[in-house]
Structure formats: C-alpha cells, structure tokens
Amino acid sequence: MKLHDVMPRLGFGTYGRWNAEGIEAILCALEAGYRHLDTAQTYDTETEVGTALKQSGLARDEVFLTTKISTDNYGEGRLTPSLEESLVRLDVDQVDLTLLHWPSPNGTQPLAEYLEPLLEAQDSGLTRFVGVSNFTIALLDQARSIAGEGRIATNQVELNPFIQNKKLAKYCVDHGILVTCYQPIAHGRLGDDAVLVDMAERYNSSPEQLALAFELAKGYAAIPTSGKPERIVSNFSAQRLQLSPEDIALIETRDRNLRAIAPDWGPDWD
Ligand SMILES: NC(=O)c1ccc[n+]([C@@H]2O[C@H](COP(=O)([O-])OP(=O)(O)OC[C@H]3O[C@@H](n4cnc5c(N)ncnc54)[C@H](OP(=O)(O)O)[C@@H]3O)[C@@H](O)[C@H]2O)c1
C-alpha cells in the first residue's frame, strides 16, 4: 500500500486549534468533509484532534491522522515512547503517518540516529507510514539511503503560490515522495497579488481556493487551517475547482521565493 493511494490530498491543519474552540473547528472540518487531520507533538493539539475524532462519531479508519515527532524527542531511546504518548493523547492505537518534524537543529545529530527509531516504530505498528518535514534534497538523499527506496512517503514543506519550492518538489515527484504543502494558503496573504485576485474573480472563487486547487492539480497534498467555519468550508470546496493549464502556468509565475518559516537553526534551503 502506498501513501499516494490512501492519504486524502486535502487535509485540515491543526496548529492553533486549541481547547474547546479548537475542537469545534476540527469538528467543523470533519463535518465539511475533511478526512485528514494534521497535528504534531509541538502543536499541543493532539488531545483536541482525538477528542474531535471521538465526538464526530466517525470510525477511526475513516480519518487519516498525521503527527510529527518533535526534535526534542530525537535523543536516544526517546522517539518511540514519545510516539506512544502521542497515541494516548490522540486516543488511537496507531497513527496513519508520522513525520520527523524538522532535521536535527543545526544538523548536530546524525540523521540515522533519529530516522532509524522512526522506522522501528513503523515496524512495531505504531504508525502505518513514515515521512519527513522541512527536509532538503541533500537530507532526502540521506534519508532514502538509510530507509531504503519507497519508505519515506512524504516531505511536508512550506509551499504555496508565493514559495513554490520547484527544485525540491521536482526531486520529490521524481523519487515517488508525496509533497505535502504546509502554509498552503500563505497564511491568508495571497490577496496581495493582483494576478491571483483577478484570476479568482474569473473562477468565482478566492485566491486561497485557487492556491489549493493549484497544489492539488500539481499532485501535492495540502493542509490549510482556519478557525472560521465559512473559511473551513470554502477551503475544502477548492477541490471542485478545475484550473486551465494556462492558469496553472500563470500561477507558476507568481513564485516570489517568499519563505515565512525559516528558523535560524533550520537547514540551508535548496
Ligand atoms: N511541518 C511544519 O513545519 C509546519 C509548519 C507550519 C504549519 N504546518 C501545518 O500546516 C497547517 C497550515 O499552515 P498555517 O496554519 O501556517 O498556514 P495556512 O493554512 O496557510 O494559513 C492559515 C491562516 O490563514 C487564514 N485563513 C484560512 N483560510 C482563509 C481564507 N479562506 N481566506 C483568508 N484567510 C484564511 C487563517 O486565519 P483564520 O483562522 O482567522 O481563518 C490563518 O491565519 C498548520 O495548521 C499545520 O498543521 C506545518
């Protein structure tokens, strides 16, 4: 089974979806039709995701769950217990996908030291698929050689019309690694771009819907979030938009290499 065959391409991000309001927003997403929820140990939303999933009445296997291992849990003997704690917070026996959230800060730890425990966690059934996030081409090369071909299922990276990450995305596509776009609607800033605003009018849509339709048309997954019901619903309905090849090409010209998330301890980007 490949991740490409089972992961719903449009997921709901849960950063910031905290407490009762957060549970409401996640429930709203599930009611709107999202069947993929993205959380992480550092977001502090695993409990909210688990609670909303239970309250929704949906069966466990109807919703694809992703979590991410915090770099704080890359030390010896820490990754598997931390994932077990995530499962307790999510109130599930297994997650569908577990990612290494970032490469080791400042590259201080060799990748094998924290990738191998993730592969072992997969072997022991704690997660169906494994992947990475914020990995560069050089790190993906290393990860593929440690894990073996086909095992690194996705790379979750910042990608939207303003930062299209073309070189990295091509590498992923060429090597069968699904690209998952985080910050896929550029945190609501796309309305700055007159070309996107004009195009959105032509499609009777919003720049955010265009961005999501663009990412899906490229074969990527995307995980937008919002705390507002109308936006949760309208972002989800982006799946219905069919962009013409000319408009996909026009969106490709809007790339500004405008990266919003670049901590100083992060990798040197491609
Ligand atoms: N792997 C990583 O390192 C990483 C890093 C960042 C994020 N992520 C994941 O990616 C998910 C999404 O990223 P993100 O939250 O940074 O950014 P995003 O989804 O691109 O943008 C969310 C922001 O846009 C606003 N928004 C939502 N829908 C909108 C619409 N239709 N029109 C205008 N504004 C809209 C939201 O405000 P309102 O709530 O007011 O609607 C919110 O402030 C996160 O929740 C998380 O799961 C992963």
mmCIF file of C-alpha atoms and ligand atoms in Angstrom:
data_model
loop_
_atom_site.group_PDB
_atom_site.id
_atom_site.type_symbol
_atom_site.label_atom_id
_atom_site.label_comp_id
_atom_site.label_asym_id
_atom_site.label_seq_id
_atom_site.Cartn_x
_atom_site.Cartn_y
_atom_site.Cartn_z
ATOM 1 C CA MET A 1 0.000 0.000 0.000
ATOM 2 C CA LYS A 2 1.350 3.426 -0.946
ATOM 3 C CA LEU A 3 0.641 6.675 0.853
ATOM 4 C CA HIS A 4 -0.337 8.127 -2.534
ATOM 5 C CA ASP A 5 -3.276 5.688 -2.632
ATOM 6 C CA VAL A 6 -4.651 6.354 0.841
ATOM 7 C CA MET A 7 -3.936 9.881 2.041
ATOM 8 C CA PRO A 8 -6.739 12.365 1.290
ATOM 9 C CA ARG A 9 -4.978 15.161 -0.572
ATOM 10 C CA LEU A 10 -6.757 17.979 1.221
ATOM 11 C CA GLY A 11 -6.239 17.782 4.975
ATOM 12 C CA PHE A 12 -7.014 20.108 7.865
ATOM 13 C CA GLY A 13 -4.050 21.673 9.672
ATOM 14 C CA THR A 14 -4.499 21.978 13.412
ATOM 15 C CA TYR A 15 -1.803 24.415 14.502
ATOM 16 C CA GLY A 16 -3.570 26.932 16.763
ATOM 17 C CA ARG A 17 -6.756 24.877 17.108
ATOM 18 C CA TRP A 18 -6.616 24.755 20.876
ATOM 19 C CA ASN A 19 -9.131 23.976 23.612
ATOM 20 C CA ALA A 20 -12.931 23.978 23.126
ATOM 21 C CA GLU A 21 -12.728 26.373 20.150
ATOM 22 C CA GLY A 22 -10.122 24.175 18.531
ATOM 23 C CA ILE A 23 -12.281 21.065 18.979
ATOM 24 C CA GLU A 24 -15.207 22.982 17.418
ATOM 25 C CA ALA A 25 -13.085 23.923 14.409
ATOM 26 C CA ILE A 26 -11.851 20.352 13.925
ATOM 27 C CA LEU A 27 -15.429 19.067 14.217
ATOM 28 C CA CYS A 28 -16.486 21.670 11.658
ATOM 29 C CA ALA A 29 -13.739 20.418 9.328
ATOM 30 C CA LEU A 30 -14.907 16.822 9.714
ATOM 31 C CA GLU A 31 -18.499 17.898 9.051
ATOM 32 C CA ALA A 32 -17.348 19.796 5.946
ATOM 33 C CA GLY A 33 -15.821 16.569 4.666
ATOM 34 C CA TYR A 34 -12.115 16.706 5.558
ATOM 35 C CA ARG A 35 -10.877 13.189 6.306
ATOM 36 C CA HIS A 36 -7.246 14.014 7.059
ATOM 37 C CA LEU A 37 -6.061 15.856 10.172
ATOM 38 C CA ASP A 38 -2.516 17.133 10.618
ATOM 39 C CA THR A 39 -1.115 17.588 14.126
ATOM 40 C CA ALA A 40 2.296 17.484 15.809
ATOM 41 C CA GLN A 41 3.733 16.931 19.256
ATOM 42 C CA THR A 42 4.764 20.597 19.416
ATOM 43 C CA TYR A 43 1.343 21.993 18.353
ATOM 44 C CA ASP A 44 -0.286 20.804 21.550
ATOM 45 C CA THR A 45 -3.388 19.825 19.568
ATOM 46 C CA GLU A 46 -3.187 16.026 19.686
ATOM 47 C CA THR A 47 -5.747 15.911 22.504
ATOM 48 C CA GLU A 48 -8.112 18.225 20.613
ATOM 49 C CA VAL A 49 -7.773 16.045 17.493
ATOM 50 C CA GLY A 50 -8.506 12.874 19.469
ATOM 51 C CA THR A 51 -11.488 14.456 21.213
ATOM 52 C CA ALA A 52 -12.984 15.824 17.979
ATOM 53 C CA LEU A 53 -12.498 12.491 16.251
ATOM 54 C CA LYS A 54 -14.398 10.720 19.059
ATOM 55 C CA GLN A 55 -17.149 13.365 19.147
ATOM 56 C CA SER A 56 -17.599 13.230 15.373
ATOM 57 C CA GLY A 57 -18.801 9.636 15.583
ATOM 58 C CA LEU A 58 -16.644 8.765 12.576
ATOM 59 C CA ALA A 59 -14.898 5.428 12.646
ATOM 60 C CA ARG A 60 -11.147 5.538 13.233
ATOM 61 C CA ASP A 61 -10.394 4.201 9.768
ATOM 62 C CA GLU A 62 -12.412 6.945 8.091
ATOM 63 C CA VAL A 63 -9.972 9.679 9.128
ATOM 64 C CA PHE A 64 -6.298 9.840 8.178
ATOM 65 C CA LEU A 65 -4.187 11.079 11.114
ATOM 66 C CA THR A 66 -0.704 12.575 10.853
ATOM 67 C CA THR A 67 1.524 13.572 13.748
ATOM 68 C CA LYS A 68 5.124 14.762 13.891
ATOM 69 C CA ILE A 69 7.941 13.949 16.248
ATOM 70 C CA SER A 70 9.429 16.968 17.990
ATOM 71 C CA THR A 71 13.190 17.406 17.601
ATOM 72 C CA ASP A 72 13.290 17.324 21.430
ATOM 73 C CA ASN A 73 12.454 13.620 21.142
ATOM 74 C CA TYR A 74 15.338 12.685 18.816
ATOM 75 C CA GLY A 75 17.615 11.688 21.731
ATOM 76 C CA GLU A 76 18.495 8.077 22.407
ATOM 77 C CA GLY A 77 15.509 5.962 23.480
ATOM 78 C CA ARG A 78 13.045 8.863 23.286
ATOM 79 C CA LEU A 79 11.304 8.675 19.937
ATOM 80 C CA THR A 80 9.161 5.554 20.459
ATOM 81 C CA PRO A 81 7.967 6.489 23.982
ATOM 82 C CA SER A 82 7.091 9.966 22.688
ATOM 83 C CA LEU A 83 5.049 8.474 19.841
ATOM 84 C CA GLU A 84 3.295 6.178 22.334
ATOM 85 C CA GLU A 85 2.390 9.291 24.338
ATOM 86 C CA SER A 86 1.028 10.900 21.159
ATOM 87 C CA LEU A 87 -1.191 7.843 20.621
ATOM 88 C CA VAL A 88 -2.519 8.216 24.171
ATOM 89 C CA ARG A 89 -3.305 11.917 23.572
ATOM 90 C CA LEU A 90 -4.943 11.071 20.235
ATOM 91 C CA ASP A 91 -6.701 8.106 21.859
ATOM 92 C CA VAL A 92 -5.853 5.756 18.978
ATOM 93 C CA ASP A 93 -3.792 2.568 18.650
ATOM 94 C CA GLN A 94 -1.909 3.712 15.566
ATOM 95 C CA VAL A 95 -1.454 6.880 13.542
ATOM 96 C CA ASP A 96 -1.524 6.775 9.760
ATOM 97 C CA LEU A 97 1.575 8.876 9.228
ATOM 98 C CA THR A 98 4.399 10.022 11.477
ATOM 99 C CA LEU A 99 6.891 12.649 10.328
ATOM 100 C CA LEU A 100 10.228 13.844 11.626
ATOM 101 C CA HIS A 101 9.116 17.452 12.140
ATOM 102 C CA TRP A 102 12.482 19.043 11.314
ATOM 103 C CA PRO A 103 16.017 17.908 10.636
ATOM 104 C CA SER A 104 18.068 17.949 13.839
ATOM 105 C CA PRO A 105 18.559 21.644 14.788
ATOM 106 C CA ASN A 106 21.836 22.976 13.323
ATOM 107 C CA GLY A 107 22.422 19.488 11.920
ATOM 108 C CA THR A 108 24.069 18.438 15.191
ATOM 109 C CA GLN A 109 22.679 14.887 15.275
ATOM 110 C CA PRO A 110 23.342 12.339 12.521
ATOM 111 C CA LEU A 111 20.107 11.550 10.659
ATOM 112 C CA ALA A 112 20.383 7.781 11.240
ATOM 113 C CA GLU A 113 20.153 8.352 14.995
ATOM 114 C CA TYR A 114 16.595 9.655 14.739
ATOM 115 C CA LEU A 115 15.371 8.140 11.463
ATOM 116 C CA GLU A 116 16.134 4.537 12.442
ATOM 117 C CA PRO A 117 13.966 4.706 15.599
ATOM 118 C CA LEU A 118 11.115 6.053 13.442
ATOM 119 C CA LEU A 119 11.480 3.096 11.063
ATOM 120 C CA GLU A 120 11.437 0.749 14.080
ATOM 121 C CA ALA A 121 8.259 2.441 15.343
ATOM 122 C CA GLN A 122 6.699 1.708 11.948
ATOM 123 C CA ASP A 123 7.863 -1.928 12.117
ATOM 124 C CA SER A 124 6.223 -2.284 15.520
ATOM 125 C CA GLY A 125 2.910 -0.946 14.185
ATOM 126 C CA LEU A 126 2.706 2.453 15.894
ATOM 127 C CA THR A 127 2.380 4.191 12.517
ATOM 128 C CA ARG A 128 1.337 2.976 9.059
ATOM 129 C CA PHE A 129 3.581 5.337 7.093
ATOM 130 C CA VAL A 130 6.631 7.431 7.869
ATOM 131 C CA GLY A 131 7.911 10.628 6.345
ATOM 132 C CA VAL A 132 9.786 13.835 6.974
ATOM 133 C CA SER A 133 9.166 17.551 7.072
ATOM 134 C CA ASN A 134 11.357 20.533 6.225
ATOM 135 C CA PHE A 135 13.907 18.233 4.589
ATOM 136 C CA THR A 136 16.198 19.467 1.804
ATOM 137 C CA ILE A 137 17.294 17.449 -1.226
ATOM 138 C CA ALA A 138 20.591 16.526 0.459
ATOM 139 C CA LEU A 139 18.750 15.306 3.555
ATOM 140 C CA LEU A 140 16.233 13.383 1.446
ATOM 141 C CA ASP A 141 19.128 11.676 -0.338
ATOM 142 C CA GLN A 142 20.474 10.588 3.042
ATOM 143 C CA ALA A 143 17.033 9.540 4.305
ATOM 144 C CA ARG A 144 16.413 7.403 1.200
ATOM 145 C CA SER A 145 19.722 5.667 1.575
ATOM 146 C CA ILE A 146 19.121 4.929 5.280
ATOM 147 C CA ALA A 147 15.468 3.888 4.940
ATOM 148 C CA GLY A 148 15.582 2.180 1.555
ATOM 149 C CA GLU A 149 13.700 3.161 -1.579
ATOM 150 C CA GLY A 150 9.984 3.856 -1.202
ATOM 151 C CA ARG A 151 9.876 4.103 2.559
ATOM 152 C CA ILE A 152 9.970 7.892 3.012
ATOM 153 C CA ALA A 153 6.385 8.517 1.968
ATOM 154 C CA THR A 154 6.162 12.310 2.089
ATOM 155 C CA ASN A 155 8.073 15.517 2.687
ATOM 156 C CA GLN A 156 5.894 18.200 4.278
ATOM 157 C CA VAL A 157 7.244 21.619 3.319
ATOM 158 C CA GLU A 158 6.208 25.242 3.029
ATOM 159 C CA LEU A 159 4.645 25.540 -0.416
ATOM 160 C CA ASN A 160 2.110 27.967 -1.843
ATOM 161 C CA PRO A 161 1.998 30.269 -4.911
ATOM 162 C CA PHE A 162 4.491 32.663 -3.244
ATOM 163 C CA ILE A 163 7.028 29.909 -2.432
ATOM 164 C CA GLN A 164 6.731 27.101 -4.913
ATOM 165 C CA ASN A 165 9.870 25.188 -3.939
ATOM 166 C CA LYS A 166 10.130 23.977 -7.540
ATOM 167 C CA LYS A 167 13.512 22.226 -7.336
ATOM 168 C CA LEU A 168 12.678 20.340 -4.157
ATOM 169 C CA ALA A 169 9.168 19.448 -5.343
ATOM 170 C CA LYS A 170 10.562 18.057 -8.605
ATOM 171 C CA TYR A 171 13.051 15.930 -6.684
ATOM 172 C CA CYS A 172 10.200 14.553 -4.516
ATOM 173 C CA VAL A 173 7.973 13.795 -7.508
ATOM 174 C CA ASP A 174 10.882 12.120 -9.344
ATOM 175 C CA HIS A 175 11.527 9.876 -6.328
ATOM 176 C CA GLY A 176 7.925 8.949 -5.507
ATOM 177 C CA ILE A 177 7.812 11.121 -2.370
ATOM 178 C CA LEU A 178 4.444 12.841 -1.970
ATOM 179 C CA VAL A 179 4.792 16.602 -1.495
ATOM 180 C CA THR A 180 2.597 17.881 1.338
ATOM 181 C CA CYS A 181 2.191 21.667 1.332
ATOM 182 C CA TYR A 182 2.112 23.433 4.665
ATOM 183 C CA GLN A 183 1.083 27.041 4.878
ATOM 184 C CA PRO A 184 -0.650 26.250 1.554
ATOM 185 C CA ILE A 185 -2.646 29.495 1.514
ATOM 186 C CA ALA A 186 0.334 31.643 2.578
ATOM 187 C CA HIS A 187 -1.359 32.370 5.882
ATOM 188 C CA GLY A 188 -4.076 34.399 4.170
ATOM 189 C CA ARG A 189 -1.676 36.796 2.356
ATOM 190 C CA LEU A 190 -2.498 35.801 -1.243
ATOM 191 C CA GLY A 191 -4.929 38.710 -1.678
ATOM 192 C CA ASP A 192 -1.794 40.919 -2.113
ATOM 193 C CA ASP A 193 -1.323 39.563 -5.602
ATOM 194 C CA ALA A 194 -3.406 41.338 -8.259
ATOM 195 C CA VAL A 195 -2.987 38.489 -10.770
ATOM 196 C CA LEU A 196 -4.374 35.978 -8.285
ATOM 197 C CA VAL A 197 -7.199 38.322 -7.304
ATOM 198 C CA ASP A 198 -8.186 38.761 -10.995
ATOM 199 C CA MET A 199 -7.993 35.048 -11.623
ATOM 200 C CA ALA A 200 -10.093 34.326 -8.519
ATOM 201 C CA GLU A 201 -12.800 36.621 -9.902
ATOM 202 C CA ARG A 202 -12.791 34.736 -13.196
ATOM 203 C CA TYR A 203 -13.323 31.445 -11.351
ATOM 204 C CA ASN A 204 -15.829 32.981 -8.942
ATOM 205 C CA SER A 205 -13.548 31.828 -6.143
ATOM 206 C CA SER A 206 -10.960 33.195 -3.700
ATOM 207 C CA PRO A 207 -7.155 33.385 -4.027
ATOM 208 C CA GLU A 208 -6.989 30.749 -1.265
ATOM 209 C CA GLN A 209 -9.193 28.357 -3.236
ATOM 210 C CA LEU A 210 -7.023 28.962 -6.301
ATOM 211 C CA ALA A 211 -3.869 28.182 -4.336
ATOM 212 C CA LEU A 212 -5.305 24.917 -3.031
ATOM 213 C CA ALA A 213 -6.664 23.930 -6.460
ATOM 214 C CA PHE A 214 -3.211 24.683 -7.924
ATOM 215 C CA GLU A 215 -1.427 22.490 -5.343
ATOM 216 C CA LEU A 216 -3.881 19.630 -5.865
ATOM 217 C CA ALA A 217 -3.533 19.947 -9.651
ATOM 218 C CA LYS A 218 0.229 19.550 -9.229
ATOM 219 C CA GLY A 219 -0.422 16.246 -7.433
ATOM 220 C CA TYR A 220 0.528 17.575 -3.995
ATOM 221 C CA ALA A 221 -1.366 17.303 -0.707
ATOM 222 C CA ALA A 222 -2.268 20.482 1.214
ATOM 223 C CA ILE A 223 -3.254 21.102 4.830
ATOM 224 C CA PRO A 224 -4.782 24.571 5.286
ATOM 225 C CA THR A 225 -6.247 25.616 8.601
ATOM 226 C CA SER A 226 -8.740 28.185 9.833
ATOM 227 C CA GLY A 227 -10.713 28.822 12.981
ATOM 228 C CA LYS A 228 -13.654 30.190 10.969
ATOM 229 C CA PRO A 229 -16.406 27.830 9.785
ATOM 230 C CA GLU A 230 -17.022 29.658 6.478
ATOM 231 C CA ARG A 231 -13.325 29.512 5.597
ATOM 232 C CA ILE A 232 -13.009 25.870 6.682
ATOM 233 C CA VAL A 233 -15.837 25.056 4.260
ATOM 234 C CA SER A 234 -14.688 27.296 1.393
ATOM 235 C CA ASN A 235 -11.107 25.996 1.591
ATOM 236 C CA PHE A 236 -12.428 22.435 1.376
ATOM 237 C CA SER A 237 -14.546 23.233 -1.657
ATOM 238 C CA ALA A 238 -11.379 24.266 -3.562
ATOM 239 C CA GLN A 239 -11.265 20.624 -4.628
ATOM 240 C CA ARG A 240 -14.081 21.339 -7.056
ATOM 241 C CA LEU A 241 -12.102 23.990 -8.972
ATOM 242 C CA GLN A 242 -10.597 22.849 -12.266
ATOM 243 C CA LEU A 243 -7.867 25.247 -13.354
ATOM 244 C CA SER A 244 -6.954 25.505 -17.014
ATOM 245 C CA PRO A 245 -3.355 24.629 -17.984
ATOM 246 C CA GLU A 246 -2.857 28.324 -18.880
ATOM 247 C CA ASP A 247 -3.943 29.439 -15.412
ATOM 248 C CA ILE A 248 -1.746 26.810 -13.737
ATOM 249 C CA ALA A 249 1.149 28.237 -15.771
ATOM 250 C CA LEU A 250 0.154 31.763 -14.725
ATOM 251 C CA ILE A 251 0.139 30.802 -11.031
ATOM 252 C CA GLU A 252 3.613 29.338 -11.558
ATOM 253 C CA THR A 253 4.810 32.858 -12.425
ATOM 254 C CA ARG A 254 3.687 34.211 -9.013
ATOM 255 C CA ASP A 255 6.554 32.497 -7.156
ATOM 256 C CA ARG A 256 8.451 35.054 -5.001
ATOM 257 C CA ASN A 257 10.508 32.524 -3.017
ATOM 258 C CA LEU A 258 8.796 34.119 -0.027
ATOM 259 C CA ARG A 259 9.552 31.712 2.801
ATOM 260 C CA ALA A 260 7.763 32.533 6.052
ATOM 261 C CA ILE A 261 9.095 29.735 8.250
ATOM 262 C CA ALA A 262 12.896 29.691 8.422
ATOM 263 C CA PRO A 263 14.281 29.298 11.947
ATOM 264 C CA ASP A 264 17.978 30.140 12.261
ATOM 265 C CA TRP A 265 18.681 26.556 13.409
ATOM 266 C CA GLY A 266 16.978 25.148 10.275
ATOM 267 C CA PRO A 267 18.724 23.640 7.249
ATOM 268 C CA ASP A 268 20.217 25.595 4.320
ATOM 269 C CA TRP A 269 17.265 25.586 1.928
ATOM 270 C CA ASP A 270 17.546 24.408 -1.681
HETATM 271 N N1 LIG B 1 5.673 20.885 9.143
HETATM 272 C C1 LIG B 1 5.824 22.130 9.566
HETATM 273 O O1 LIG B 1 6.924 22.551 9.960
HETATM 274 C C2 LIG B 1 4.624 23.043 9.549
HETATM 275 C C3 LIG B 1 4.799 24.428 9.691
HETATM 276 C C4 LIG B 1 3.665 25.240 9.648
HETATM 277 C C5 LIG B 1 2.400 24.691 9.501
HETATM 278 N N2 LIG B 1 2.257 23.324 9.399
HETATM 279 C C6 LIG B 1 0.915 22.709 9.247
HETATM 280 O O2 LIG B 1 0.248 23.351 8.180
HETATM 281 C C7 LIG B 1 -1.009 23.847 8.618
HETATM 282 C C8 LIG B 1 -1.353 25.112 7.857
HETATM 283 O O3 LIG B 1 -0.314 26.074 7.942
HETATM 284 P P1 LIG B 1 -0.522 27.504 8.603
HETATM 285 O O4 LIG B 1 -1.532 27.390 9.671
HETATM 286 O O5 LIG B 1 0.812 28.015 8.981
HETATM 287 O O6 LIG B 1 -0.991 28.413 7.390
HETATM 288 P P2 LIG B 1 -2.185 28.474 6.352
HETATM 289 O O7 LIG B 1 -3.091 27.295 6.447
HETATM 290 O O8 LIG B 1 -1.566 28.794 5.028
HETATM 291 O O9 LIG B 1 -2.960 29.772 6.807
HETATM 292 C C9 LIG B 1 -3.759 29.812 7.944
HETATM 293 C C10 LIG B 1 -4.127 31.289 8.177
HETATM 294 O O10 LIG B 1 -4.864 31.786 7.062
HETATM 295 C C11 LIG B 1 -6.129 32.285 7.487
HETATM 296 N N3 LIG B 1 -7.123 31.765 6.539
HETATM 297 C C12 LIG B 1 -7.618 30.492 6.460
HETATM 298 N N4 LIG B 1 -8.459 30.363 5.427
HETATM 299 C C13 LIG B 1 -8.513 31.576 4.836
HETATM 300 C C14 LIG B 1 -9.218 32.082 3.719
HETATM 301 N N5 LIG B 1 -10.048 31.294 3.005
HETATM 302 N N6 LIG B 1 -9.046 33.380 3.390
HETATM 303 C C15 LIG B 1 -8.210 34.183 4.092
HETATM 304 N N7 LIG B 1 -7.502 33.765 5.167
HETATM 305 C C16 LIG B 1 -7.657 32.471 5.540
HETATM 306 C C17 LIG B 1 -6.341 31.753 8.879
HETATM 307 O O11 LIG B 1 -6.990 32.692 9.683
HETATM 308 P P3 LIG B 1 -8.439 32.358 10.369
HETATM 309 O O12 LIG B 1 -8.193 31.247 11.356
HETATM 310 O O13 LIG B 1 -8.776 33.669 11.014
HETATM 311 O O14 LIG B 1 -9.345 31.960 9.256
HETATM 312 C C18 LIG B 1 -4.926 31.530 9.400
HETATM 313 O O15 LIG B 1 -4.431 32.728 9.987
HETATM 314 C C19 LIG B 1 -0.810 24.070 10.127
HETATM 315 O O16 LIG B 1 -2.024 24.140 10.811
HETATM 316 C C20 LIG B 1 -0.004 22.839 10.461
HETATM 317 O O17 LIG B 1 -0.850 21.704 10.588
HETATM 318 C C21 LIG B 1 3.355 22.515 9.381
#
